[in-house]
PDB file of C-alpha atoms in Angstrom:
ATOM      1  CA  UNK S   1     -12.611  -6.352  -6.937  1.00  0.00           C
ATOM      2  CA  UNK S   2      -9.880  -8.647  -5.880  1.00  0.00           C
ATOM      3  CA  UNK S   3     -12.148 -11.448  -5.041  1.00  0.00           C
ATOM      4  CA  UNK S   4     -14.317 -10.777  -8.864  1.00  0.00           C
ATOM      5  CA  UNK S   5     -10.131 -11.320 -10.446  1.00  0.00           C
ATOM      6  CA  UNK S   6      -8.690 -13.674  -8.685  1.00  0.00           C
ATOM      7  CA  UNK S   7      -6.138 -15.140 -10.930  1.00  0.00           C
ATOM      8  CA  UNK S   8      -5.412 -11.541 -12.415  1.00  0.00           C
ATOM      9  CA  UNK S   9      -4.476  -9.754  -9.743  1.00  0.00           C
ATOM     10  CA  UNK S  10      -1.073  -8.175 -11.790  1.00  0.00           C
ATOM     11  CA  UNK S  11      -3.028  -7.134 -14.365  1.00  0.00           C
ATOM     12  CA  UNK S  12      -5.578  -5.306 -11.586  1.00  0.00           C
ATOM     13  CA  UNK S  13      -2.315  -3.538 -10.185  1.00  0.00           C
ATOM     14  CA  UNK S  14       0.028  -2.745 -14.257  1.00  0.00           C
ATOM     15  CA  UNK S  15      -3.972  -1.525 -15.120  1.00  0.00           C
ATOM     16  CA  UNK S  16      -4.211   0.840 -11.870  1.00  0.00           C
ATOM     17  CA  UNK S  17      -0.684   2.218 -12.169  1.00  0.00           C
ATOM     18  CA  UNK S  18      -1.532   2.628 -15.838  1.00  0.00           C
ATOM     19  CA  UNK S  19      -4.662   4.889 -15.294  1.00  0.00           C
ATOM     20  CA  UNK S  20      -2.894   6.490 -11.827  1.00  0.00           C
ATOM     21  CA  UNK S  21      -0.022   7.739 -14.797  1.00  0.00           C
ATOM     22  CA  UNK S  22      -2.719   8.936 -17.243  1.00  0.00           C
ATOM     23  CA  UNK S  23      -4.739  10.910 -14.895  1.00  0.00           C
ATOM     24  CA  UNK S  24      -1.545  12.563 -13.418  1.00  0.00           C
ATOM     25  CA  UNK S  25      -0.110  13.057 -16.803  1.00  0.00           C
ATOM     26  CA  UNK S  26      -3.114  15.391 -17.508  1.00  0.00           C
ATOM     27  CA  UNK S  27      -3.715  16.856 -14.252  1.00  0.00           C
ATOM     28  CA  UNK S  28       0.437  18.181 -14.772  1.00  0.00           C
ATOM     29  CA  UNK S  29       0.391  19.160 -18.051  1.00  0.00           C
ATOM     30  CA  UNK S  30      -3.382  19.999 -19.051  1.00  0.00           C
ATOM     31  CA  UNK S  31      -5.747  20.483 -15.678  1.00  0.00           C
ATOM     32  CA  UNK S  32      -3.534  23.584 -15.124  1.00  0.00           C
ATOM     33  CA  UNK S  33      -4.432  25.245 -18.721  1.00  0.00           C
ATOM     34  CA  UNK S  34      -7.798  24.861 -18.911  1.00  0.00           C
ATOM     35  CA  UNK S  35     -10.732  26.901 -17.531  1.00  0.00           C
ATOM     36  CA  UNK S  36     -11.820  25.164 -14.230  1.00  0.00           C
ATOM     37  CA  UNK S  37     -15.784  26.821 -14.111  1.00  0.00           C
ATOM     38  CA  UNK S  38     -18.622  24.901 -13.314  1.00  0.00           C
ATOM     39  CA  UNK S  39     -16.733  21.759 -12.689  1.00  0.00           C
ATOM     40  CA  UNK S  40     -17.835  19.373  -9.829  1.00  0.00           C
ATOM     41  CA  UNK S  41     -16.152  19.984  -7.113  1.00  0.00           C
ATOM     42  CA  UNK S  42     -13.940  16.704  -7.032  1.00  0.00           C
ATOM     43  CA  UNK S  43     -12.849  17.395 -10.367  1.00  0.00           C
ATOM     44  CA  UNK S  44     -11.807  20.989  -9.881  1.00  0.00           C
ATOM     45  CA  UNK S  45     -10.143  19.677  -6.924  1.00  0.00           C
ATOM     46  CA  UNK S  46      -8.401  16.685  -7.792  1.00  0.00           C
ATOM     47  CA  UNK S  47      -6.586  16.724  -4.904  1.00  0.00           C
ATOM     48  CA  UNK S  48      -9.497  15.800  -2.699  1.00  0.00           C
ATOM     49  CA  UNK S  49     -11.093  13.005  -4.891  1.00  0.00           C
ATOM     50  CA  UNK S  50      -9.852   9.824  -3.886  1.00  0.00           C
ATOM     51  CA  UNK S  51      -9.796   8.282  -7.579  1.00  0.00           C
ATOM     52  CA  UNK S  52      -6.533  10.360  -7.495  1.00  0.00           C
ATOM     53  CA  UNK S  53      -5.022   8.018  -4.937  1.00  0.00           C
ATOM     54  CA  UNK S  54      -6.223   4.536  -6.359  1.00  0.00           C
ATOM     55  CA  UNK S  55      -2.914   3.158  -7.058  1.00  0.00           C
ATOM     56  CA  UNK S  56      -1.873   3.239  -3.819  1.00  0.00           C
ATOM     57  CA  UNK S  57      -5.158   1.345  -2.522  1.00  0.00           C
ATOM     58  CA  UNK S  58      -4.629  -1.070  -5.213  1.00  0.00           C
ATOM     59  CA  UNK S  59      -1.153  -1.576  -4.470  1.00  0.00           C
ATOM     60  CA  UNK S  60      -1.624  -1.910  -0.782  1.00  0.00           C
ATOM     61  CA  UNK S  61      -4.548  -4.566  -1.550  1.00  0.00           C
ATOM     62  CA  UNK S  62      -2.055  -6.866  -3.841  1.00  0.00           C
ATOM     63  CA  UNK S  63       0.758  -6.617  -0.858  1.00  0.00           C
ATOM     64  CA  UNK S  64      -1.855  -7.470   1.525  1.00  0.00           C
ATOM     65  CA  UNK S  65      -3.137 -10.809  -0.764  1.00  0.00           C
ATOM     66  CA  UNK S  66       0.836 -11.459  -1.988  1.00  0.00           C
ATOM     67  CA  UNK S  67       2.858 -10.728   1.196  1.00  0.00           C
ATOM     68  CA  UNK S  68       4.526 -13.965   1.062  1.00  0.00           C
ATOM     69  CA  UNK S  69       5.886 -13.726  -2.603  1.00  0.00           C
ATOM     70  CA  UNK S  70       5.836  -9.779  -2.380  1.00  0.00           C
ATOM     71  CA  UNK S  71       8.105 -10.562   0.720  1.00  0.00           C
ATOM     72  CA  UNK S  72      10.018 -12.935  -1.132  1.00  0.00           C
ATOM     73  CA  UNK S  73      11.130 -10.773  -4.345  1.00  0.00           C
ATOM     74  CA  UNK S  74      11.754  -7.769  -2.294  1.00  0.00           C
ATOM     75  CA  UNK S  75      14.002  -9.588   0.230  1.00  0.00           C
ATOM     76  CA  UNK S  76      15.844 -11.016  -2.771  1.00  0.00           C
ATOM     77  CA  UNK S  77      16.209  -7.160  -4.649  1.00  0.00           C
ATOM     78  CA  UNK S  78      16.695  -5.314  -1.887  1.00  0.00           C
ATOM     79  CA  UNK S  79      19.881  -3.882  -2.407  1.00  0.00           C
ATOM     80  CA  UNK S  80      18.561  -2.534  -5.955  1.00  0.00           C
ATOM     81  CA  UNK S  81      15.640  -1.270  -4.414  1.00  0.00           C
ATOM     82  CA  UNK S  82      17.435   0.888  -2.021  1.00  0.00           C
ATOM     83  CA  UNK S  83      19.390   1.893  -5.137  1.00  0.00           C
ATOM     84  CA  UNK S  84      16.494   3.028  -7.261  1.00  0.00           C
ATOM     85  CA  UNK S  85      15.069   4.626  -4.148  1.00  0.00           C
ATOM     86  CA  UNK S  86      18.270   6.746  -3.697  1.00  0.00           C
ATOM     87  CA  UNK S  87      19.038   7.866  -7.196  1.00  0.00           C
ATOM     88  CA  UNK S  88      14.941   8.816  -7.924  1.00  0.00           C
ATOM     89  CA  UNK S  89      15.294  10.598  -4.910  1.00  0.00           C
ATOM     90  CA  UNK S  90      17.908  12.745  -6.333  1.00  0.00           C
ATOM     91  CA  UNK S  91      16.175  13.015  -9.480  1.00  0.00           C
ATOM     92  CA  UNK S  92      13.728  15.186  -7.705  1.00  0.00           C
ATOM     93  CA  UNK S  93      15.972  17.825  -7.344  1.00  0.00           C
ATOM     94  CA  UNK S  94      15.787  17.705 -11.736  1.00  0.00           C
ATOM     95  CA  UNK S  95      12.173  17.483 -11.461  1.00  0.00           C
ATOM     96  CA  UNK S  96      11.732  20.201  -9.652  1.00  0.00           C
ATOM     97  CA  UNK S  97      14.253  22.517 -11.778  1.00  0.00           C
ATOM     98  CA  UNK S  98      12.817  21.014 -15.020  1.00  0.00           C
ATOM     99  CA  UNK S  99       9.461  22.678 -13.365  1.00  0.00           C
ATOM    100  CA  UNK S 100       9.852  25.395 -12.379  1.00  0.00           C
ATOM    101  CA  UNK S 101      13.106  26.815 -15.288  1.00  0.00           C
ATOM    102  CA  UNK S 102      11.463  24.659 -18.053  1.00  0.00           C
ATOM    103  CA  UNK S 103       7.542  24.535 -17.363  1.00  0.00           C
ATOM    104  CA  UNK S 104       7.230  27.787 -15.449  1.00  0.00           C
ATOM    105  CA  UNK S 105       5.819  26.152 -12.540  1.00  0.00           C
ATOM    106  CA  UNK S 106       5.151  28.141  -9.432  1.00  0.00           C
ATOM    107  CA  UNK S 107       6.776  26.574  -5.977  1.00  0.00           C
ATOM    108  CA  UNK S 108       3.394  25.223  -5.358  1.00  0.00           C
ATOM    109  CA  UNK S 109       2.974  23.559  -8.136  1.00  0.00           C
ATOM    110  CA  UNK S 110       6.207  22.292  -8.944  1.00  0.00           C
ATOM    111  CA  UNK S 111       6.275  20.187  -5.453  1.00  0.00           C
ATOM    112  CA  UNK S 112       3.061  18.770  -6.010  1.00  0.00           C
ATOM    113  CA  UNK S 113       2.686  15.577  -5.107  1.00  0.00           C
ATOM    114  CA  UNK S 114       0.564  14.831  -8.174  1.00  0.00           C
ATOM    115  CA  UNK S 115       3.136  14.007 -10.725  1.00  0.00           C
ATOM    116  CA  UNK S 116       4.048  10.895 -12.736  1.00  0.00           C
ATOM    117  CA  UNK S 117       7.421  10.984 -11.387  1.00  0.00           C
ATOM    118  CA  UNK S 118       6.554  11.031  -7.642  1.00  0.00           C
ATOM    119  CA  UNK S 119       4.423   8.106  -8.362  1.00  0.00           C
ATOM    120  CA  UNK S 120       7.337   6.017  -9.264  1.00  0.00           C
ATOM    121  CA  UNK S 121       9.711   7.206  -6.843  1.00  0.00           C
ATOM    122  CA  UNK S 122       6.723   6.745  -4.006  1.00  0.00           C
ATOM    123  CA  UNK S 123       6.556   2.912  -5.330  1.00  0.00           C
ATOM    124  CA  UNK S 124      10.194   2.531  -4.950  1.00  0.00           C
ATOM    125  CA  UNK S 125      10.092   4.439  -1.633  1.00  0.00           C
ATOM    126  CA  UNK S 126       7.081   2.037  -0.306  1.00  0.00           C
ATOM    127  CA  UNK S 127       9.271  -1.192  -1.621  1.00  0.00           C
ATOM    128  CA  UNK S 128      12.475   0.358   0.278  1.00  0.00           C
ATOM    129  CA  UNK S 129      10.492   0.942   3.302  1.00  0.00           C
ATOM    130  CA  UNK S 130       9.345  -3.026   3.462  1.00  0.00           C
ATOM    131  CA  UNK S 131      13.011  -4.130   2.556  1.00  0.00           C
ATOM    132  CA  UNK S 132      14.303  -2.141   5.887  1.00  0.00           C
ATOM    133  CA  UNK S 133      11.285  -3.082   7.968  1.00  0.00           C
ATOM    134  CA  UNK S 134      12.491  -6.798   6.950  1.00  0.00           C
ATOM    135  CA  UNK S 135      15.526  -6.396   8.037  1.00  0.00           C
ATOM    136  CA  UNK S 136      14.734  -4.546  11.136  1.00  0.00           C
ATOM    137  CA  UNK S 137      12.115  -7.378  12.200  1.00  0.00           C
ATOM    138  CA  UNK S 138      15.652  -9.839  11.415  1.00  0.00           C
ATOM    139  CA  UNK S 139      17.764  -7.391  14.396  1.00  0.00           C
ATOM    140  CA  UNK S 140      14.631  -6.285  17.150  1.00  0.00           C
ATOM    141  CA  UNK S 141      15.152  -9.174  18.876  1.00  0.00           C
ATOM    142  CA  UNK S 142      19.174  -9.040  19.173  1.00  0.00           C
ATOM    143  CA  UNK S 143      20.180  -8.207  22.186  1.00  0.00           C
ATOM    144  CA  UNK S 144      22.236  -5.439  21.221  1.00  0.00           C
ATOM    145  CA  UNK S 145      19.291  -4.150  19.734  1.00  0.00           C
ATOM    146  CA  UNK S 146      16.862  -3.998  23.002  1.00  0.00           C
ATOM    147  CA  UNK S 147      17.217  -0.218  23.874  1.00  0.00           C
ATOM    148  CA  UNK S 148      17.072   0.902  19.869  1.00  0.00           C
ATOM    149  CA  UNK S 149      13.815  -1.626  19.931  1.00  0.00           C
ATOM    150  CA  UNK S 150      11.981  -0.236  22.774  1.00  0.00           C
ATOM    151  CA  UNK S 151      12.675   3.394  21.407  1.00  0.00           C
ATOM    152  CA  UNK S 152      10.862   2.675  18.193  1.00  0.00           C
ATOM    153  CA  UNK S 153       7.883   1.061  19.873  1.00  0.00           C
ATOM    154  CA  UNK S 154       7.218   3.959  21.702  1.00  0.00           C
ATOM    155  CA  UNK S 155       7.663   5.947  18.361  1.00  0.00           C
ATOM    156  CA  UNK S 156       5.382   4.093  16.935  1.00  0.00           C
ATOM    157  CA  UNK S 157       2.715   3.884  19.283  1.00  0.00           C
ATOM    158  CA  UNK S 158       3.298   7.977  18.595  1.00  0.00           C
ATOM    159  CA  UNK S 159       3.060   7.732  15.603  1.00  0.00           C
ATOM    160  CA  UNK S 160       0.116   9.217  14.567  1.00  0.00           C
ATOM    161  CA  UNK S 161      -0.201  11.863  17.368  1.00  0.00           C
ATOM    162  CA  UNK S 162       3.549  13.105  15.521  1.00  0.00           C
ATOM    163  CA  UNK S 163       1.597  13.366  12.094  1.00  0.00           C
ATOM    164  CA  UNK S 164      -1.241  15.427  14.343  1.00  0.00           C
ATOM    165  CA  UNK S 165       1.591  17.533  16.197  1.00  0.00           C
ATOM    166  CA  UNK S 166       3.884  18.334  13.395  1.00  0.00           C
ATOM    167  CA  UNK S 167       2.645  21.495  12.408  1.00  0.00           C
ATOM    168  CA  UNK S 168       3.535  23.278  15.558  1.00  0.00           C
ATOM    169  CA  UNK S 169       7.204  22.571  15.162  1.00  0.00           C
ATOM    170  CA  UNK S 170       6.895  23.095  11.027  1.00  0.00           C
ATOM    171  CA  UNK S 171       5.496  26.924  12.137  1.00  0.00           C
ATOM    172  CA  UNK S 172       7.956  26.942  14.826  1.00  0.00           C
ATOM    173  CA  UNK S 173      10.747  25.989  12.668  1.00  0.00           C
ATOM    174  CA  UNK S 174       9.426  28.778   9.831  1.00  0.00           C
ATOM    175  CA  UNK S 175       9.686  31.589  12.124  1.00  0.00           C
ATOM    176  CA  UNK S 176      13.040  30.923  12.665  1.00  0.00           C
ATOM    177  CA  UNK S 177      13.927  30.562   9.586  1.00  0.00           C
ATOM    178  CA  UNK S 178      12.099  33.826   8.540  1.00  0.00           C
ATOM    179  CA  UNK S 179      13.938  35.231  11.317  1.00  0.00           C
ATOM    180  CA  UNK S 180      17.988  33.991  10.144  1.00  0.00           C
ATOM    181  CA  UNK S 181      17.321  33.870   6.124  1.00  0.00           C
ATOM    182  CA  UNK S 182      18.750  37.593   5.328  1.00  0.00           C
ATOM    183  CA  UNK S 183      21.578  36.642   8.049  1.00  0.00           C
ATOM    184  CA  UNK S 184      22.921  33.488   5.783  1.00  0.00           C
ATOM    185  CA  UNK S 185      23.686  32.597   2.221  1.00  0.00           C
ATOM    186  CA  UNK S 186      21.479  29.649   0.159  1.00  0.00           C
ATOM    187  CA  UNK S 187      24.183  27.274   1.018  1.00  0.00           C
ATOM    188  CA  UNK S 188      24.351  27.652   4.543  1.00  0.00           C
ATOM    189  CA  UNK S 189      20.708  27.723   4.547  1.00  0.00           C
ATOM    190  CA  UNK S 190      20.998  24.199   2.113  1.00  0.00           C
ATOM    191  CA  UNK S 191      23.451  22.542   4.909  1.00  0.00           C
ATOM    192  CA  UNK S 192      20.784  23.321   7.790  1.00  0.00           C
ATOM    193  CA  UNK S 193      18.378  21.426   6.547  1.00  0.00           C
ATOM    194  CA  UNK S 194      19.212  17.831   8.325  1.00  0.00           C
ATOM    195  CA  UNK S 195      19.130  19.862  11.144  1.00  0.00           C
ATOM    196  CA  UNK S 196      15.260  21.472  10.443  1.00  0.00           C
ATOM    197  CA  UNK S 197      14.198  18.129   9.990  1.00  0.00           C
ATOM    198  CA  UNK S 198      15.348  16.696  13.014  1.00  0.00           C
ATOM    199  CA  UNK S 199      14.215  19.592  15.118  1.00  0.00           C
ATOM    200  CA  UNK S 200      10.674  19.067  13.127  1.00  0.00           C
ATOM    201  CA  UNK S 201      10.755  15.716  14.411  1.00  0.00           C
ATOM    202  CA  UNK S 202      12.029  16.119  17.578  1.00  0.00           C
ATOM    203  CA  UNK S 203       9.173  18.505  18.385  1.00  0.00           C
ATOM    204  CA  UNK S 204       6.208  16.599  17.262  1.00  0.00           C
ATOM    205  CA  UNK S 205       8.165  13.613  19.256  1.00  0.00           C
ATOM    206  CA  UNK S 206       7.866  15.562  22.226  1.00  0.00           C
ATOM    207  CA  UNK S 207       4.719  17.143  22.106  1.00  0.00           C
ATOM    208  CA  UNK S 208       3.096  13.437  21.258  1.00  0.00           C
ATOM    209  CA  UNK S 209       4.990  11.988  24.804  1.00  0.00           C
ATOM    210  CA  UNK S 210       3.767  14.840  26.587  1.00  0.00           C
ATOM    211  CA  UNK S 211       0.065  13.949  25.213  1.00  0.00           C
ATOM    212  CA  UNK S 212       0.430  10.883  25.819  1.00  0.00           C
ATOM    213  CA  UNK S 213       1.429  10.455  29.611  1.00  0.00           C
ATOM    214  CA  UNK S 214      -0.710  13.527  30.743  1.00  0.00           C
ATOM    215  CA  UNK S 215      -4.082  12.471  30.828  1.00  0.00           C
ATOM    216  CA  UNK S 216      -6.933  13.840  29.363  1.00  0.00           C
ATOM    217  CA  UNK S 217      -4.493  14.727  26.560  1.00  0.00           C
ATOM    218  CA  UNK S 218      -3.874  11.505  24.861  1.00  0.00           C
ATOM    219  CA  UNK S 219      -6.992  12.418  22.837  1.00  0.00           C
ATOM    220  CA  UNK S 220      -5.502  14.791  21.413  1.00  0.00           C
ATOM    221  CA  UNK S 221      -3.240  12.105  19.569  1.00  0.00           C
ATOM    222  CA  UNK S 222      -5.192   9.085  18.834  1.00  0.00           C
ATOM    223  CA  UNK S 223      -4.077   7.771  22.325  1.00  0.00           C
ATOM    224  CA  UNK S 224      -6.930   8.308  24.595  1.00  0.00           C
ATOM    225  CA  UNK S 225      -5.643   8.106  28.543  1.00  0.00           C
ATOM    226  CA  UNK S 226      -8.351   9.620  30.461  1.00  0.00           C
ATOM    227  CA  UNK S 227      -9.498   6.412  32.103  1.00  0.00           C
ATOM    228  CA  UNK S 228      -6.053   6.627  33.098  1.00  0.00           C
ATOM    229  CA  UNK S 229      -6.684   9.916  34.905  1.00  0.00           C
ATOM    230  CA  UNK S 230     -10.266   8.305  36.493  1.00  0.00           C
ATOM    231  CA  UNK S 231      -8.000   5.516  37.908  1.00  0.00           C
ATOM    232  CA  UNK S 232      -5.606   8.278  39.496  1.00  0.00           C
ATOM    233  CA  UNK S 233      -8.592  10.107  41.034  1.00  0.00           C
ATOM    234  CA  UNK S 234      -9.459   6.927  42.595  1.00  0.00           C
ATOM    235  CA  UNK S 235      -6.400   6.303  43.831  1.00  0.00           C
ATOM    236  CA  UNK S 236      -6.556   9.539  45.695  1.00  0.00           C
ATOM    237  CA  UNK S 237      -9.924   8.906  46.825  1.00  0.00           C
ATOM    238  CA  UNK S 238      -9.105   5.571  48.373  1.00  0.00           C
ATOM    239  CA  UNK S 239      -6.183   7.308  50.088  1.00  0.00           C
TER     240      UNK S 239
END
């Protein structure tokens, strides 16, 4: 599609963001009032049907062509991006009272992902995410940066095998918090959160190093290491 516009590739991204708002306009404010029966399945379930997520293909695919100038203009607004992405972050806290007081929304459905407003504050959150990397790439090579640099290496190459692992701490995590909540107010509860999130992150963390330096288990994580564990059998053979 890129290749068929080729000197119209902002129109190909203002026209996907453009439909990506329409169809999450309606599936907010009209999928949920209307009789679902005998839909196709994709349509009942927008949630599975990739059409849904098209923007974000789209905008990935005009980064990819446009990194240079994309680069560019995000180096130069940085600081504004990080501004946008801070204040539409706290605007989610209004979203989600304006759904659930105003609209009636259920918990489920008021932190669904598929809402205009999460679309823009993604965007900004993808931009801010670029505009740190940036910067990051700038300090790696610092030498007062070496230990903080090898440390996120590792977390990357873990990466994945935390988004595999993060359930068990998330469940983890939920039985404790099942197990404290009639002990301490909403506030308290409120001011432990930074804390649920890093032990949420800590765990995966964890469970994705152990994976990944105890062979066969790096399979488990994207990493595979059993040749690892051949090699150390024939090391023991040869001895």
């Amino acid at each position: 599609m890129f290749k068929k516009t080729k000197h119209h590739h902002k129109a190909v991204l203002i026209i996907s963001g453009l439909i990506q708002l329409a169809m999450l306009f309606y599936v907010k404010y009209v999928f949920p009032y209307v009789s679902h029966t005998g839909w196709p399945y994709l349509f009942s379930h927008y949630g599975d049907n990739v059409l849904f997520y098209q923007y974000y293909f789209i905008l990935g695919g005009y980064i990819w062509i446009h990194y240079e100038d994309v680069k560019k203009w995000v180096r130069k607004y940085h600081n504004w991006i990080y501004l946008a992405t801070i204040l539409l972050s706290i605007g989610t806290v209004a979203l989600y009272l304006f759904n659930t007081k105003f609209l009636l929304f259920k918990r489920h459905h008021a932190t669904l992902a598929h809402q205009p407003y999460i679309m823009i504050y993604s965007t900004a959150v993808i931009l801010a995410a670029i505009a740190f990397s940036l910067k990051y790439a700038e300090l790696r090579t610092n030498k007062n940066w070496q230990k903080f640099s090898a440390a996120v290496s590792i977390t990357s190459t873990l990466s994945f095998g935390i988004y595999l692992t993060q359930m068990a701490p998330i469940i983890i995590l939920k039985r404790i918090l099942q197990a404290i909540n009639t002990h301490i107010t909403s506030w308290e509860m409120l001011l432990l959160v930074p804390i649920g999130i890093l032990f949420v992150c800590a765990g995966s963390w964890l469970i994705s190093y152990f994976c990944y330096k105890v062979p066969p288990l790096g399979i488990l994580i994207g990493r595979p290491n059993g040749k690892k564990l051949q090699f150390s059998k024939k090391l023991e053979f040869f001895r």
